[in-house]
mmCIF file of C-alpha atoms and ligand atoms in Angstrom:
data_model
loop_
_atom_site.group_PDB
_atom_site.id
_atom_site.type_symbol
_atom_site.label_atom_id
_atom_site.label_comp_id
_atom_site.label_asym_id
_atom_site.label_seq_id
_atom_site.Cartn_x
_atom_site.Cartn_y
_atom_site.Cartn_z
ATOM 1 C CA UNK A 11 178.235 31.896 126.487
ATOM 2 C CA UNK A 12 174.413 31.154 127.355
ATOM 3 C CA UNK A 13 173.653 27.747 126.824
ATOM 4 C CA UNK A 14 170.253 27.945 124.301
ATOM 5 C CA UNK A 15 167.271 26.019 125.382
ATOM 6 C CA UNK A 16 164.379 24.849 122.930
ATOM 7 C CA UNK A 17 160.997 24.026 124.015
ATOM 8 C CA UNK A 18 158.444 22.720 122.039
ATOM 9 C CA UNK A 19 155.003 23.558 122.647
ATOM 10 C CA UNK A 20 152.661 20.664 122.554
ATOM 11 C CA UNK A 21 150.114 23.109 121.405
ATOM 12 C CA UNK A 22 150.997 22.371 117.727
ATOM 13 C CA UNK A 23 151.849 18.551 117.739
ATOM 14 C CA UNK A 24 149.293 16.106 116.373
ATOM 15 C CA UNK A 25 147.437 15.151 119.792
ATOM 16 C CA UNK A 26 146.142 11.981 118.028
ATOM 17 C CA UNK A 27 149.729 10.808 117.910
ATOM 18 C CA UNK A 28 151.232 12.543 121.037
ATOM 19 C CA UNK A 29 153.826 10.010 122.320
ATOM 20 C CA UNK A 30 155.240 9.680 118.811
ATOM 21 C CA UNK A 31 155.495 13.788 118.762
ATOM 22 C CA UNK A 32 157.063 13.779 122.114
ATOM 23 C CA UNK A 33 159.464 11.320 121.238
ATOM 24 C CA UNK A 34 160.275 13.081 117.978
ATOM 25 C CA UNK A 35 161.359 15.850 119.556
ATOM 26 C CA UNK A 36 163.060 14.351 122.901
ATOM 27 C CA UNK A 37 165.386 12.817 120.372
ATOM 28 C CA UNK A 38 165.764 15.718 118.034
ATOM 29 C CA UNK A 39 167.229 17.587 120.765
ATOM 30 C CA UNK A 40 164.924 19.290 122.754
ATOM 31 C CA UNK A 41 165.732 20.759 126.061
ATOM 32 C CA UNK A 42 162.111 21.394 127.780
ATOM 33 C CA UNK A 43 158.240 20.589 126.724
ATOM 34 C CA UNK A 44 156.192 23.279 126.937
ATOM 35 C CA UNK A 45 152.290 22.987 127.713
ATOM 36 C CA UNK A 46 150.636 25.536 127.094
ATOM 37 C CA UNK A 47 147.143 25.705 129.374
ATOM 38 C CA UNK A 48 143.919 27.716 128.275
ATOM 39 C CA UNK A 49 140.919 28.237 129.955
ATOM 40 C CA UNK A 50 138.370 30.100 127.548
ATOM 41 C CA UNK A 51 138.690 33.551 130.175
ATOM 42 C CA UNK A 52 141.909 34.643 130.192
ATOM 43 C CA UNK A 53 142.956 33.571 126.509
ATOM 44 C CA UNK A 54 140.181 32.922 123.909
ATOM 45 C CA UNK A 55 140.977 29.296 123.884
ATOM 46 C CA UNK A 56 140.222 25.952 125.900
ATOM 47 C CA UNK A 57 143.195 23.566 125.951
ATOM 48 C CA UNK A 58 144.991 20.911 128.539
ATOM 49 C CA UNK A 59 144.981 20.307 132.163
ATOM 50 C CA UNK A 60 146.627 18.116 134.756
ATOM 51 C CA UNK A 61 145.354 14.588 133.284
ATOM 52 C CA UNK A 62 147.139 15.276 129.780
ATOM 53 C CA UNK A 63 150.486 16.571 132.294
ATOM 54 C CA UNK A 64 150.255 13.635 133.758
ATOM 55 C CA UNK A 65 150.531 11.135 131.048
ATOM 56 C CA UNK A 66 152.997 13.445 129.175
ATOM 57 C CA UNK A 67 154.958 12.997 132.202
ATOM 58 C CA UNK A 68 154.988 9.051 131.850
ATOM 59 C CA UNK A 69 156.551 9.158 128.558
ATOM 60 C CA UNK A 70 159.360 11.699 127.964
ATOM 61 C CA UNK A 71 162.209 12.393 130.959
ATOM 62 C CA UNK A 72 162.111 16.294 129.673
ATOM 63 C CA UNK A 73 161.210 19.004 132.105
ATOM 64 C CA UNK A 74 158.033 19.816 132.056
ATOM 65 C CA UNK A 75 157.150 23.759 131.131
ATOM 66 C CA UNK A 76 153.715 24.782 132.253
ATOM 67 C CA UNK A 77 152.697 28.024 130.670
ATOM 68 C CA UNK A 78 148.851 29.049 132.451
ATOM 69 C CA UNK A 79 147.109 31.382 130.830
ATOM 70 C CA UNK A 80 144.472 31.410 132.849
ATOM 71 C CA UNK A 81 142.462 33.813 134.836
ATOM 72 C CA UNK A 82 143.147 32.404 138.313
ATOM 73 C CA UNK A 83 146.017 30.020 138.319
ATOM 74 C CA UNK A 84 145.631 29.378 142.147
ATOM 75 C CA UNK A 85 143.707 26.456 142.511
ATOM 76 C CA UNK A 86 145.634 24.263 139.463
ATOM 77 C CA UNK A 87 148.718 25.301 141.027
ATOM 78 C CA UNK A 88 148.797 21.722 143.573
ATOM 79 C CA UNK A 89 147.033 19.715 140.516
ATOM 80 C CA UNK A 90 149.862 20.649 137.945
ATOM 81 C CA UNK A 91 152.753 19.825 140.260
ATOM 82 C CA UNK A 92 151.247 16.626 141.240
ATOM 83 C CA UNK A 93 151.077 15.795 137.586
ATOM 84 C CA UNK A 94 154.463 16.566 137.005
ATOM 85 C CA UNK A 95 155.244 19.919 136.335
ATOM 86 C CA UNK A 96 158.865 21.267 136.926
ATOM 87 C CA UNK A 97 158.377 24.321 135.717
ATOM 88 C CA UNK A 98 155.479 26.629 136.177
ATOM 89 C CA UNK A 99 154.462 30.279 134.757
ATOM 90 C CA UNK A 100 151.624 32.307 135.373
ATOM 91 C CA UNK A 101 150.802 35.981 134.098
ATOM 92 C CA UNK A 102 151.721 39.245 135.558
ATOM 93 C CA UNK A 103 147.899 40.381 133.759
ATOM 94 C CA UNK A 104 145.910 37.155 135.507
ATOM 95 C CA UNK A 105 146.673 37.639 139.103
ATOM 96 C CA UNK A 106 146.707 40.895 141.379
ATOM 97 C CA UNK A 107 148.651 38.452 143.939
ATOM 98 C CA UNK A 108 152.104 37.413 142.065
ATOM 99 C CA UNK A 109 154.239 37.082 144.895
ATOM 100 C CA UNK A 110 151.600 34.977 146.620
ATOM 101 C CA UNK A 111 151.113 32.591 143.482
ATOM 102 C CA UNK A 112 155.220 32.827 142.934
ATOM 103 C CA UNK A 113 155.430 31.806 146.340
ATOM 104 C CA UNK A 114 153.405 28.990 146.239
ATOM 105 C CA UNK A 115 154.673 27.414 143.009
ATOM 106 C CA UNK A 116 158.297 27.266 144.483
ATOM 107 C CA UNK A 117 157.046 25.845 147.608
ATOM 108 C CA UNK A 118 155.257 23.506 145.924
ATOM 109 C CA UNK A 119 158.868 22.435 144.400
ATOM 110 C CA UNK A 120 158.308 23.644 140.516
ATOM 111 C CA UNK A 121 160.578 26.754 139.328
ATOM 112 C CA UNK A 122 157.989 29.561 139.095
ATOM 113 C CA UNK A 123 158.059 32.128 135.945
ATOM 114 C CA UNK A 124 156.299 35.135 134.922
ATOM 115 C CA UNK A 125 154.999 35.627 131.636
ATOM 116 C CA UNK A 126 154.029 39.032 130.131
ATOM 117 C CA UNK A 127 152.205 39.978 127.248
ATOM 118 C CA UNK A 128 153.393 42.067 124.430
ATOM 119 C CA UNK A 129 151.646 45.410 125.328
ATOM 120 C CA UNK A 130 152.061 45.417 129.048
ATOM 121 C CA UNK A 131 155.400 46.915 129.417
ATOM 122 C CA UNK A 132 158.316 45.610 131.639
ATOM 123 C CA UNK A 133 157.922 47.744 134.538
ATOM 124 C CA UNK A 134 154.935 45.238 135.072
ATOM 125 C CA UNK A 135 157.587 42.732 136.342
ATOM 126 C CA UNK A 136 159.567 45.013 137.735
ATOM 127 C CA UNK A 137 159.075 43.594 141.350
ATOM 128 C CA UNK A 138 159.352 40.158 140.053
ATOM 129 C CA UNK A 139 162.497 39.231 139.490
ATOM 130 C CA UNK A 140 163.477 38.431 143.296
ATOM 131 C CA UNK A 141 161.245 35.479 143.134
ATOM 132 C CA UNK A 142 161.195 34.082 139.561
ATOM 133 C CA UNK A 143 163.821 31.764 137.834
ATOM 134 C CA UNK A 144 162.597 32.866 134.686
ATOM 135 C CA UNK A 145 160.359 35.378 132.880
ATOM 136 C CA UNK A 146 158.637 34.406 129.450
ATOM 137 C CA UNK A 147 157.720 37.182 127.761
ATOM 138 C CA UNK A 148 155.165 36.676 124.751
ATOM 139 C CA UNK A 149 156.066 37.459 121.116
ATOM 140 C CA UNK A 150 152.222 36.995 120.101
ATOM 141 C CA UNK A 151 148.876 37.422 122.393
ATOM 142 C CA UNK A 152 148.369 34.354 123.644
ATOM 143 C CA UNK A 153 145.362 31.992 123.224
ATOM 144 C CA UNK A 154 146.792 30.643 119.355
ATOM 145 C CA UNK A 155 149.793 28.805 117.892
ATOM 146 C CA UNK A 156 150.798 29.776 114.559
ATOM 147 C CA UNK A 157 150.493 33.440 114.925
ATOM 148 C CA UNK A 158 152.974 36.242 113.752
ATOM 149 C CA UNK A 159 155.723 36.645 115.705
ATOM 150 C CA UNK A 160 155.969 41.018 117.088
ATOM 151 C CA UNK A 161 159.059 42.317 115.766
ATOM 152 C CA UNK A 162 158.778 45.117 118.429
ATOM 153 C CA UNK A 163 159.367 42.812 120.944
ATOM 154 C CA UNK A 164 162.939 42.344 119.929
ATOM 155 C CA UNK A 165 163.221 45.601 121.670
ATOM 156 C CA UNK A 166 160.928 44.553 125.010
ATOM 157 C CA UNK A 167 163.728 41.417 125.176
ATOM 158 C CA UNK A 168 166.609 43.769 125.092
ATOM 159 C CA UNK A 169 165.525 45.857 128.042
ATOM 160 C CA UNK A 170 164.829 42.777 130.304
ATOM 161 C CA UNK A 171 168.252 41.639 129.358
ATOM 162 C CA UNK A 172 169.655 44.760 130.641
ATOM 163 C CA UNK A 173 167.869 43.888 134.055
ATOM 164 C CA UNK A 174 169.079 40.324 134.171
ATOM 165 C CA UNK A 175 172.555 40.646 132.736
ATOM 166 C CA UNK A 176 173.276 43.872 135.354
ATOM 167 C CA UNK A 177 171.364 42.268 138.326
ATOM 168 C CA UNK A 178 169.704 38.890 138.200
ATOM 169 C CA UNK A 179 171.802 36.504 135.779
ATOM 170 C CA UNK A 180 170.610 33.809 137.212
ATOM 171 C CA UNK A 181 166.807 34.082 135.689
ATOM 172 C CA UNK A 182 166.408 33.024 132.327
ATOM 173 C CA UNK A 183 164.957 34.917 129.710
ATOM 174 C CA UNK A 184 162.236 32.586 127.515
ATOM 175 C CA UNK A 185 160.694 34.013 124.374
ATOM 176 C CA UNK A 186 157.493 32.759 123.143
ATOM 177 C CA UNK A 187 154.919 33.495 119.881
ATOM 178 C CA UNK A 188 156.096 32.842 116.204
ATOM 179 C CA UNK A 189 159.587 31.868 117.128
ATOM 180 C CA UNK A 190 161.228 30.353 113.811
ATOM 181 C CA UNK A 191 164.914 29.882 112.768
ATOM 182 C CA UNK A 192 164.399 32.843 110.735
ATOM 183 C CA UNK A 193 163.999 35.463 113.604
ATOM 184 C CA UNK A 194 165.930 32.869 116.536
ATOM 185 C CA UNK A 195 169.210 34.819 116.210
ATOM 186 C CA UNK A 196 167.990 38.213 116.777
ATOM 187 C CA UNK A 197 165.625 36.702 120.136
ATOM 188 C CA UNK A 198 169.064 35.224 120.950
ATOM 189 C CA UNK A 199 171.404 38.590 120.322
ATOM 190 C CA UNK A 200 168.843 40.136 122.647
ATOM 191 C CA UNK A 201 169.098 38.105 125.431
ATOM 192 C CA UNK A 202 166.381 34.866 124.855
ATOM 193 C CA UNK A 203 167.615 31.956 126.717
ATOM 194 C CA UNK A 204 165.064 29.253 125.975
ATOM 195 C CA UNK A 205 163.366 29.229 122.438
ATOM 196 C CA UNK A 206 159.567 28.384 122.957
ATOM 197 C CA UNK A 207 157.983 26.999 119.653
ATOM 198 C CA UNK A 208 155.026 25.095 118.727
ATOM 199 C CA UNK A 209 154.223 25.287 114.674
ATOM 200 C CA UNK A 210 158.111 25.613 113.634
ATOM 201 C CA UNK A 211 159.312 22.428 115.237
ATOM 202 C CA UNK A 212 155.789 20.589 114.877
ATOM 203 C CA UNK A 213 155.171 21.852 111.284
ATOM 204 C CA UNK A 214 158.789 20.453 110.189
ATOM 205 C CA UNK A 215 159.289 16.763 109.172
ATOM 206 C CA UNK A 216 162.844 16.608 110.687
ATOM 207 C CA UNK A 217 161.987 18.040 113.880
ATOM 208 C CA UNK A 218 165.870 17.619 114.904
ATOM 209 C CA UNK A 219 167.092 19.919 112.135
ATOM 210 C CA UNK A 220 163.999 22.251 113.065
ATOM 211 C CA UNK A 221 165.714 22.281 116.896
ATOM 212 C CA UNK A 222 169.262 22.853 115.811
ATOM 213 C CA UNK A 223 168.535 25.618 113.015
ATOM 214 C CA UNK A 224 166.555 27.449 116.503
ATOM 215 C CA UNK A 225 169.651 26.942 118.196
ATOM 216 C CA UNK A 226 171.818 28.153 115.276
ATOM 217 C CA UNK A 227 173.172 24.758 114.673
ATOM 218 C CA UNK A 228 174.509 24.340 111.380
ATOM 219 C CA UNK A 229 172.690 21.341 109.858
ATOM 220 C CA UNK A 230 173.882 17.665 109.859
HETATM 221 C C1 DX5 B 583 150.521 30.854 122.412
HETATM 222 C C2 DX5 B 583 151.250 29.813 123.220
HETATM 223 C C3 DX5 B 583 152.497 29.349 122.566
HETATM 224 C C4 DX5 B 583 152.244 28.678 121.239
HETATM 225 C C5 DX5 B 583 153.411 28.975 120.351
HETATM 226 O O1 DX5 B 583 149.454 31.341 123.120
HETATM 227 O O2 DX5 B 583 151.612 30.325 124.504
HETATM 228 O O3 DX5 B 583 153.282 28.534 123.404
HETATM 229 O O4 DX5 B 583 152.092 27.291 121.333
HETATM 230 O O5 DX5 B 583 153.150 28.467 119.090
HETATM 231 P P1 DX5 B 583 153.873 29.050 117.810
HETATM 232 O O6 DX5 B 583 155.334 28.744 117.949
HETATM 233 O O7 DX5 B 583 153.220 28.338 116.685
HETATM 234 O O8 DX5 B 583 153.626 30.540 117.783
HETATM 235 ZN ZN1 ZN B 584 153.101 29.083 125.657
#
């Protein structure tokens, strides 16, 4: 069996109060943080960069999970890794050079990912998996937390699975956009590794009990 990995996106925690919310969920169980970075061009949004990485990084021992969605990921590439990043993913739709930026990430010592939006299809990453340790594949557009998870997708997850489990078992499958407890089982049936969710551990009081119901954890 797969061992399940959540990773809350800082996205949805209260900012104002963000070594309380990363401690909250470091001790509730959480496996990875995920930081989700926005740049007003590729996703309708403006949110982190390095300097909030970096003083994330000071206060929480989790692995770092860089999602850019941003139009050229290139030059923050250095500035992300130096801030702490372990983790890094940039999307198939953003750069006409992948295996370039790929490259560079691992080099730079942070596991490199691909994400991929709902509507491109899968052939998209077809190339990819050679050079990725994992591919994130988005359950929503991106730019927004809080948005409706795409039940179609369930369907997107299961042929990547087929990929990974035939030929590359070793890259992890991460699902993220409206994951809850309510649809976590069928993201997991299909082949999600890592759970990536923002407003259904954030939005919770007991953000422990919101980790292990992801996970399919009966409660405590
Ligand atoms: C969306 C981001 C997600 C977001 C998920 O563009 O990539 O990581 O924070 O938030 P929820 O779980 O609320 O959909
Ligand atoms: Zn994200």
């Amino acid at each position: 069996m797969r061992k399940i990995l959540v990773a809350p996106s800082l996205l949805s925690c209260d900012l104002a109060s963000v070594a309380t919310e990363v401690a909250s969920v470091e001790s509730g169980g959480a496996d990875l943080l995920h930081f989700d970075v926005m740049d007003g061009v590729f996703v309708p949004n403006l949110t982190f960069g390095p300097v909030l990485c970096r003083a994330v990084r000071r206060i929480t021992r989790l692995p770092l999970d860089v999602h850019l969605m941003v139009a050229d990921p290139t030059p923050l590439l250095q500035p992300f890794v130096t801030a702490g990043a372990d983790r890094i993913s940039v999307h198939v739709e953003a750069t006409p050079h992948l295996h370039r930026v790929l490259d560079a990430i691992r080099n730079l010592g942070a596991r490199p990912g691909v994400a991929i939006n709902p509507l491109t299809p899968t052939v998209a990453v077809e190339q990819a998996w050679p050079f990725v340790d994992f591919i994130l594949v988005m359950t929503v557009d991106p730019g927004f937390g809080g948005q409706r998870f795409i039940p179609e997708m369930l369907s997107k997850l299961a042929v990547l699975r087929q990929t990974r489990d035939g030929r590359w078992p070793a890259v992890e499958l991460a699902v993220d956009g409206g994951v809850d407890a309510e649809v976590a089982p069928a993201l997991i049936d299909n082949g999600a590794d890592v759970l990536i969710a923002g407003t259904s551990v954030f939005a919770a009081a007991d953000r422990a009990a919101a980790i292990r119901a992801l996970k399919g954890e009966s409660p405590r």
